[in-house]
Amino acid sequence: MTDVIVLNGGSSSGKSGIARCLQAVLPDPWLTLGTDTLVDAMPASMQASDAGIEFAPDGQVTVGPEFRTLEAAWIAGVAAMARAGARVIVDEVFLGGADSQKRWQQALGELRVLWVGVRCDSAVAAGREVARGDRVVGMAASQADVVHRGMVYDLEVDTAHAESMECARIIAAHVS
């Protein structure tokens, strides 16, 4: 049985919507945790420090050593929850591409993981970003391609051409 589903895509690509739909269509209960969960749990001072995470006016995101330390602990914690029996959907933005995937692969180890690339045309994601109003404008366009560099997926979906529920059903068909 699949223990963890990792959804990787840029900001406003539709990962969170897919995760909610997966929770609705999968027969067992699944927890959804993601990079937003981690950032929201950090003190505000981490978002104003070059050691933490910074969101530039053009949408670029940079992370520092304190962020990486907390991120490593968080990833280990998510993996521990899966090992303890929780089925987990990870809603992630792999800014480091393949290096980010390697960090997760090491932490998840023997767990059965379904790696899913969530693609979305940068113009479509940018339009969603503006409509949402809760993101730095430019983040979606800057992340649309970089998060997929060097990645190896079991499956890819494209939210510019399919709704969240359709994508969730495609993913669910690959969950054992």
PDB file of C-alpha atoms in Angstrom:
ATOM      1  CA  MET A   1       0.000   0.000   0.000  1.00  0.00           C
ATOM      2  CA  THR A   2       1.083   3.554  -0.718  1.00  0.00           C
ATOM      3  CA  ASP A   3       2.154   5.331   2.477  1.00  0.00           C
ATOM      4  CA  VAL A   4       2.887   8.809   1.124  1.00  0.00           C
ATOM      5  CA  ILE A   5       1.800  10.788  -1.918  1.00  0.00           C
ATOM      6  CA  VAL A   6       4.166  13.652  -2.717  1.00  0.00           C
ATOM      7  CA  LEU A   7       2.657  16.401  -4.880  1.00  0.00           C
ATOM      8  CA  ASN A   8       5.351  18.712  -6.228  1.00  0.00           C
ATOM      9  CA  GLY A   9       4.586  21.837  -8.195  1.00  0.00           C
ATOM     10  CA  GLY A  10       5.040  25.570  -8.220  1.00  0.00           C
ATOM     11  CA  SER A  11       2.976  28.078  -6.318  1.00  0.00           C
ATOM     12  CA  SER A  12      -0.650  28.265  -7.533  1.00  0.00           C
ATOM     13  CA  SER A  13      -0.257  25.101  -9.620  1.00  0.00           C
ATOM     14  CA  GLY A  14      -3.239  23.444  -7.928  1.00  0.00           C
ATOM     15  CA  LYS A  15      -1.569  21.087  -5.450  1.00  0.00           C
ATOM     16  CA  SER A  16      -3.736  22.050  -2.479  1.00  0.00           C
ATOM     17  CA  GLY A  17      -6.947  21.589  -4.455  1.00  0.00           C
ATOM     18  CA  ILE A  18      -5.770  18.179  -5.646  1.00  0.00           C
ATOM     19  CA  ALA A  19      -4.852  17.213  -2.073  1.00  0.00           C
ATOM     20  CA  ARG A  20      -8.354  18.112  -0.820  1.00  0.00           C
ATOM     21  CA  CYS A  21      -9.910  16.135  -3.675  1.00  0.00           C
ATOM     22  CA  LEU A  22      -7.657  13.153  -2.930  1.00  0.00           C
ATOM     23  CA  GLN A  23      -8.865  13.212   0.666  1.00  0.00           C
ATOM     24  CA  ALA A  24     -12.424  13.052  -0.680  1.00  0.00           C
ATOM     25  CA  VAL A  25     -11.892  10.211  -3.188  1.00  0.00           C
ATOM     26  CA  LEU A  26      -9.426   7.927  -1.400  1.00  0.00           C
ATOM     27  CA  PRO A  27     -11.132   5.300   0.752  1.00  0.00           C
ATOM     28  CA  ASP A  28      -8.886   5.718   3.813  1.00  0.00           C
ATOM     29  CA  PRO A  29      -8.216   8.905   5.782  1.00  0.00           C
ATOM     30  CA  TRP A  30      -5.156  10.818   4.579  1.00  0.00           C
ATOM     31  CA  LEU A  31      -3.449  13.778   6.251  1.00  0.00           C
ATOM     32  CA  THR A  32      -2.348  16.672   4.056  1.00  0.00           C
ATOM     33  CA  LEU A  33       0.806  18.514   5.075  1.00  0.00           C
ATOM     34  CA  GLY A  34       2.856  20.888   3.014  1.00  0.00           C
ATOM     35  CA  THR A  35       5.409  23.586   2.766  1.00  0.00           C
ATOM     36  CA  ASP A  36       2.764  26.176   3.688  1.00  0.00           C
ATOM     37  CA  THR A  37       2.152  24.195   6.897  1.00  0.00           C
ATOM     38  CA  LEU A  38       5.845  24.474   7.729  1.00  0.00           C
ATOM     39  CA  VAL A  39       6.142  28.177   6.891  1.00  0.00           C
ATOM     40  CA  ASP A  40       2.954  28.996   8.835  1.00  0.00           C
ATOM     41  CA  ALA A  41       4.341  27.168  11.894  1.00  0.00           C
ATOM     42  CA  MET A  42       7.549  29.230  11.899  1.00  0.00           C
ATOM     43  CA  PRO A  43       7.874  32.445  13.865  1.00  0.00           C
ATOM     44  CA  ALA A  44       7.294  35.613  11.820  1.00  0.00           C
ATOM     45  CA  SER A  45      10.934  36.584  12.376  1.00  0.00           C
ATOM     46  CA  MET A  46      11.969  33.655  10.142  1.00  0.00           C
ATOM     47  CA  GLN A  47      10.238  35.389   7.218  1.00  0.00           C
ATOM     48  CA  ALA A  48      12.311  38.522   7.628  1.00  0.00           C
ATOM     49  CA  SER A  49      15.739  36.962   7.990  1.00  0.00           C
ATOM     50  CA  ASP A  50      18.291  35.774   5.456  1.00  0.00           C
ATOM     51  CA  ALA A  51      18.799  32.760   7.751  1.00  0.00           C
ATOM     52  CA  GLY A  52      15.097  31.905   7.412  1.00  0.00           C
ATOM     53  CA  ILE A  53      12.921  32.288   4.324  1.00  0.00           C
ATOM     54  CA  GLU A  54      12.592  35.424   2.246  1.00  0.00           C
ATOM     55  CA  PHE A  55      10.005  36.323  -0.372  1.00  0.00           C
ATOM     56  CA  ALA A  56      11.424  38.913  -2.767  1.00  0.00           C
ATOM     57  CA  PRO A  57       9.137  41.509  -4.394  1.00  0.00           C
ATOM     58  CA  ASP A  58       9.547  39.709  -7.747  1.00  0.00           C
ATOM     59  CA  GLY A  59       8.345  36.393  -6.300  1.00  0.00           C
ATOM     60  CA  GLN A  60      11.750  34.768  -5.846  1.00  0.00           C
ATOM     61  CA  VAL A  61      12.079  32.688  -2.685  1.00  0.00           C
ATOM     62  CA  THR A  62      15.374  32.141  -0.882  1.00  0.00           C
ATOM     63  CA  VAL A  63      15.950  29.966   2.145  1.00  0.00           C
ATOM     64  CA  GLY A  64      18.722  30.126   4.688  1.00  0.00           C
ATOM     65  CA  PRO A  65      20.378  27.705   7.110  1.00  0.00           C
ATOM     66  CA  GLU A  66      17.867  28.110   9.961  1.00  0.00           C
ATOM     67  CA  PHE A  67      15.029  27.326   7.562  1.00  0.00           C
ATOM     68  CA  ARG A  68      16.884  24.234   6.296  1.00  0.00           C
ATOM     69  CA  THR A  69      17.415  23.009   9.877  1.00  0.00           C
ATOM     70  CA  LEU A  70      13.705  23.335  10.703  1.00  0.00           C
ATOM     71  CA  GLU A  71      12.731  21.885   7.330  1.00  0.00           C
ATOM     72  CA  ALA A  72      14.890  18.785   7.941  1.00  0.00           C
ATOM     73  CA  ALA A  73      13.240  18.233  11.322  1.00  0.00           C
ATOM     74  CA  TRP A  74       9.793  18.733   9.790  1.00  0.00           C
ATOM     75  CA  ILE A  75      10.490  16.281   6.949  1.00  0.00           C
ATOM     76  CA  ALA A  76      11.692  13.708   9.499  1.00  0.00           C
ATOM     77  CA  GLY A  77       8.507  14.297  11.497  1.00  0.00           C
ATOM     78  CA  VAL A  78       6.270  13.782   8.451  1.00  0.00           C
ATOM     79  CA  ALA A  79       8.152  10.555   7.692  1.00  0.00           C
ATOM     80  CA  ALA A  80       7.725   9.433  11.321  1.00  0.00           C
ATOM     81  CA  MET A  81       3.967   9.997  11.103  1.00  0.00           C
ATOM     82  CA  ALA A  82       3.824   7.840   7.973  1.00  0.00           C
ATOM     83  CA  ARG A  83       5.885   5.132   9.677  1.00  0.00           C
ATOM     84  CA  ALA A  84       3.467   5.253  12.604  1.00  0.00           C
ATOM     85  CA  GLY A  85       0.584   4.452  10.260  1.00  0.00           C
ATOM     86  CA  ALA A  86      -0.741   7.813   9.072  1.00  0.00           C
ATOM     87  CA  ARG A  87      -1.183   8.027   5.328  1.00  0.00           C
ATOM     88  CA  VAL A  88       0.161  11.386   4.216  1.00  0.00           C
ATOM     89  CA  ILE A  89      -0.245  13.639   1.198  1.00  0.00           C
ATOM     90  CA  VAL A  90       2.693  16.046   0.983  1.00  0.00           C
ATOM     91  CA  ASP A  91       1.937  19.351  -0.786  1.00  0.00           C
ATOM     92  CA  GLU A  92       5.411  20.628  -1.692  1.00  0.00           C
ATOM     93  CA  VAL A  93       7.325  23.168  -3.744  1.00  0.00           C
ATOM     94  CA  PHE A  94      10.737  21.691  -4.540  1.00  0.00           C
ATOM     95  CA  LEU A  95      12.663  24.912  -5.093  1.00  0.00           C
ATOM     96  CA  GLY A  96      15.843  22.825  -5.229  1.00  0.00           C
ATOM     97  CA  GLY A  97      14.422  20.406  -7.802  1.00  0.00           C
ATOM     98  CA  ALA A  98      16.147  17.029  -7.598  1.00  0.00           C
ATOM     99  CA  ASP A  99      18.087  18.040  -4.464  1.00  0.00           C
ATOM    100  CA  SER A 100      14.799  18.659  -2.672  1.00  0.00           C
ATOM    101  CA  GLN A 101      13.503  15.273  -3.795  1.00  0.00           C
ATOM    102  CA  LYS A 102      16.672  13.596  -2.476  1.00  0.00           C
ATOM    103  CA  ARG A 103      16.108  15.108   0.988  1.00  0.00           C
ATOM    104  CA  TRP A 104      12.607  13.644   1.050  1.00  0.00           C
ATOM    105  CA  GLN A 105      13.742  10.285  -0.387  1.00  0.00           C
ATOM    106  CA  GLN A 106      16.331   9.938   2.372  1.00  0.00           C
ATOM    107  CA  ALA A 107      13.813  10.744   5.094  1.00  0.00           C
ATOM    108  CA  LEU A 108      11.056   8.539   3.663  1.00  0.00           C
ATOM    109  CA  GLY A 109      13.453   5.616   3.167  1.00  0.00           C
ATOM    110  CA  GLU A 110      11.544   2.348   2.962  1.00  0.00           C
ATOM    111  CA  LEU A 111       8.091   3.924   2.869  1.00  0.00           C
ATOM    112  CA  ARG A 112       6.067   3.416  -0.298  1.00  0.00           C
ATOM    113  CA  VAL A 113       5.854   6.787  -2.014  1.00  0.00           C
ATOM    114  CA  LEU A 114       3.928   7.926  -5.072  1.00  0.00           C
ATOM    115  CA  TRP A 115       5.824  10.879  -6.589  1.00  0.00           C
ATOM    116  CA  VAL A 116       3.500  13.184  -8.521  1.00  0.00           C
ATOM    117  CA  GLY A 117       4.510  16.186 -10.601  1.00  0.00           C
ATOM    118  CA  VAL A 118       1.799  18.847 -10.654  1.00  0.00           C
ATOM    119  CA  ARG A 119       2.405  20.927 -13.740  1.00  0.00           C
ATOM    120  CA  CYS A 120       0.671  24.122 -14.741  1.00  0.00           C
ATOM    121  CA  ASP A 121       1.457  26.582 -17.504  1.00  0.00           C
ATOM    122  CA  SER A 122       3.166  29.591 -15.899  1.00  0.00           C
ATOM    123  CA  ALA A 123       0.637  32.041 -17.368  1.00  0.00           C
ATOM    124  CA  VAL A 124      -2.279  30.045 -15.943  1.00  0.00           C
ATOM    125  CA  ALA A 125      -0.581  29.782 -12.541  1.00  0.00           C
ATOM    126  CA  ALA A 126       0.182  33.513 -12.603  1.00  0.00           C
ATOM    127  CA  GLY A 127      -3.498  34.247 -13.241  1.00  0.00           C
ATOM    128  CA  ARG A 128      -4.489  32.061 -10.298  1.00  0.00           C
ATOM    129  CA  GLU A 129      -1.895  33.818  -8.151  1.00  0.00           C
ATOM    130  CA  VAL A 130      -3.425  37.229  -8.864  1.00  0.00           C
ATOM    131  CA  ALA A 131      -6.950  35.891  -8.239  1.00  0.00           C
ATOM    132  CA  ARG A 132      -5.883  34.381  -4.898  1.00  0.00           C
ATOM    133  CA  GLY A 133      -4.381  37.618  -3.662  1.00  0.00           C
ATOM    134  CA  ASP A 134      -2.367  35.894  -0.935  1.00  0.00           C
ATOM    135  CA  ARG A 135       0.922  35.368  -2.783  1.00  0.00           C
ATOM    136  CA  VAL A 136       3.721  37.617  -3.922  1.00  0.00           C
ATOM    137  CA  VAL A 137       3.063  38.333  -7.596  1.00  0.00           C
ATOM    138  CA  GLY A 138       5.696  36.601  -9.695  1.00  0.00           C
ATOM    139  CA  MET A 139       6.109  33.566  -7.446  1.00  0.00           C
ATOM    140  CA  ALA A 140       4.003  31.283  -9.668  1.00  0.00           C
ATOM    141  CA  ALA A 141       5.868  32.185 -12.858  1.00  0.00           C
ATOM    142  CA  SER A 142       9.289  31.887 -11.212  1.00  0.00           C
ATOM    143  CA  GLN A 143       8.507  28.425  -9.794  1.00  0.00           C
ATOM    144  CA  ALA A 144       6.491  26.834 -12.611  1.00  0.00           C
ATOM    145  CA  ASP A 145       9.470  25.114 -14.242  1.00  0.00           C
ATOM    146  CA  VAL A 146      12.311  25.225 -11.707  1.00  0.00           C
ATOM    147  CA  VAL A 147      10.539  22.906  -9.242  1.00  0.00           C
ATOM    148  CA  HIS A 148      10.509  20.112 -11.855  1.00  0.00           C
ATOM    149  CA  ARG A 149      14.203  20.264 -12.852  1.00  0.00           C
ATOM    150  CA  GLY A 150      15.837  16.877 -12.503  1.00  0.00           C
ATOM    151  CA  MET A 151      12.775  15.352 -10.860  1.00  0.00           C
ATOM    152  CA  VAL A 152      11.750  11.731 -11.291  1.00  0.00           C
ATOM    153  CA  TYR A 153       8.005  11.153 -11.009  1.00  0.00           C
ATOM    154  CA  ASP A 154       5.767   8.117 -11.008  1.00  0.00           C
ATOM    155  CA  LEU A 155       3.019  10.245 -12.497  1.00  0.00           C
ATOM    156  CA  GLU A 156       2.395  13.783 -13.755  1.00  0.00           C
ATOM    157  CA  VAL A 157      -0.812  15.789 -13.989  1.00  0.00           C
ATOM    158  CA  ASP A 158      -1.424  19.146 -15.643  1.00  0.00           C
ATOM    159  CA  THR A 159      -3.886  21.453 -13.912  1.00  0.00           C
ATOM    160  CA  ALA A 160      -3.979  23.868 -16.832  1.00  0.00           C
ATOM    161  CA  HIS A 161      -5.844  21.150 -18.748  1.00  0.00           C
ATOM    162  CA  ALA A 162      -7.691  19.239 -16.010  1.00  0.00           C
ATOM    163  CA  GLU A 163      -9.646  20.205 -12.898  1.00  0.00           C
ATOM    164  CA  SER A 164      -8.445  19.228  -9.419  1.00  0.00           C
ATOM    165  CA  MET A 165     -10.961  16.393  -9.062  1.00  0.00           C
ATOM    166  CA  GLU A 166      -9.975  14.878 -12.412  1.00  0.00           C
ATOM    167  CA  CYS A 167      -6.296  15.054 -11.416  1.00  0.00           C
ATOM    168  CA  ALA A 168      -7.119  13.510  -8.023  1.00  0.00           C
ATOM    169  CA  ARG A 169      -8.928  10.603  -9.680  1.00  0.00           C
ATOM    170  CA  ILE A 170      -5.960   9.977 -11.975  1.00  0.00           C
ATOM    171  CA  ILE A 171      -3.626   9.961  -8.965  1.00  0.00           C
ATOM    172  CA  ALA A 172      -5.995   7.815  -6.877  1.00  0.00           C
ATOM    173  CA  ALA A 173      -5.959   5.174  -9.621  1.00  0.00           C
ATOM    174  CA  HIS A 174      -2.211   4.791  -8.970  1.00  0.00           C
ATOM    175  CA  VAL A 175      -2.549   4.493  -5.173  1.00  0.00           C
ATOM    176  CA  SER A 176      -2.395   0.924  -3.957  1.00  0.00           C
TER     177      SER A 176
END
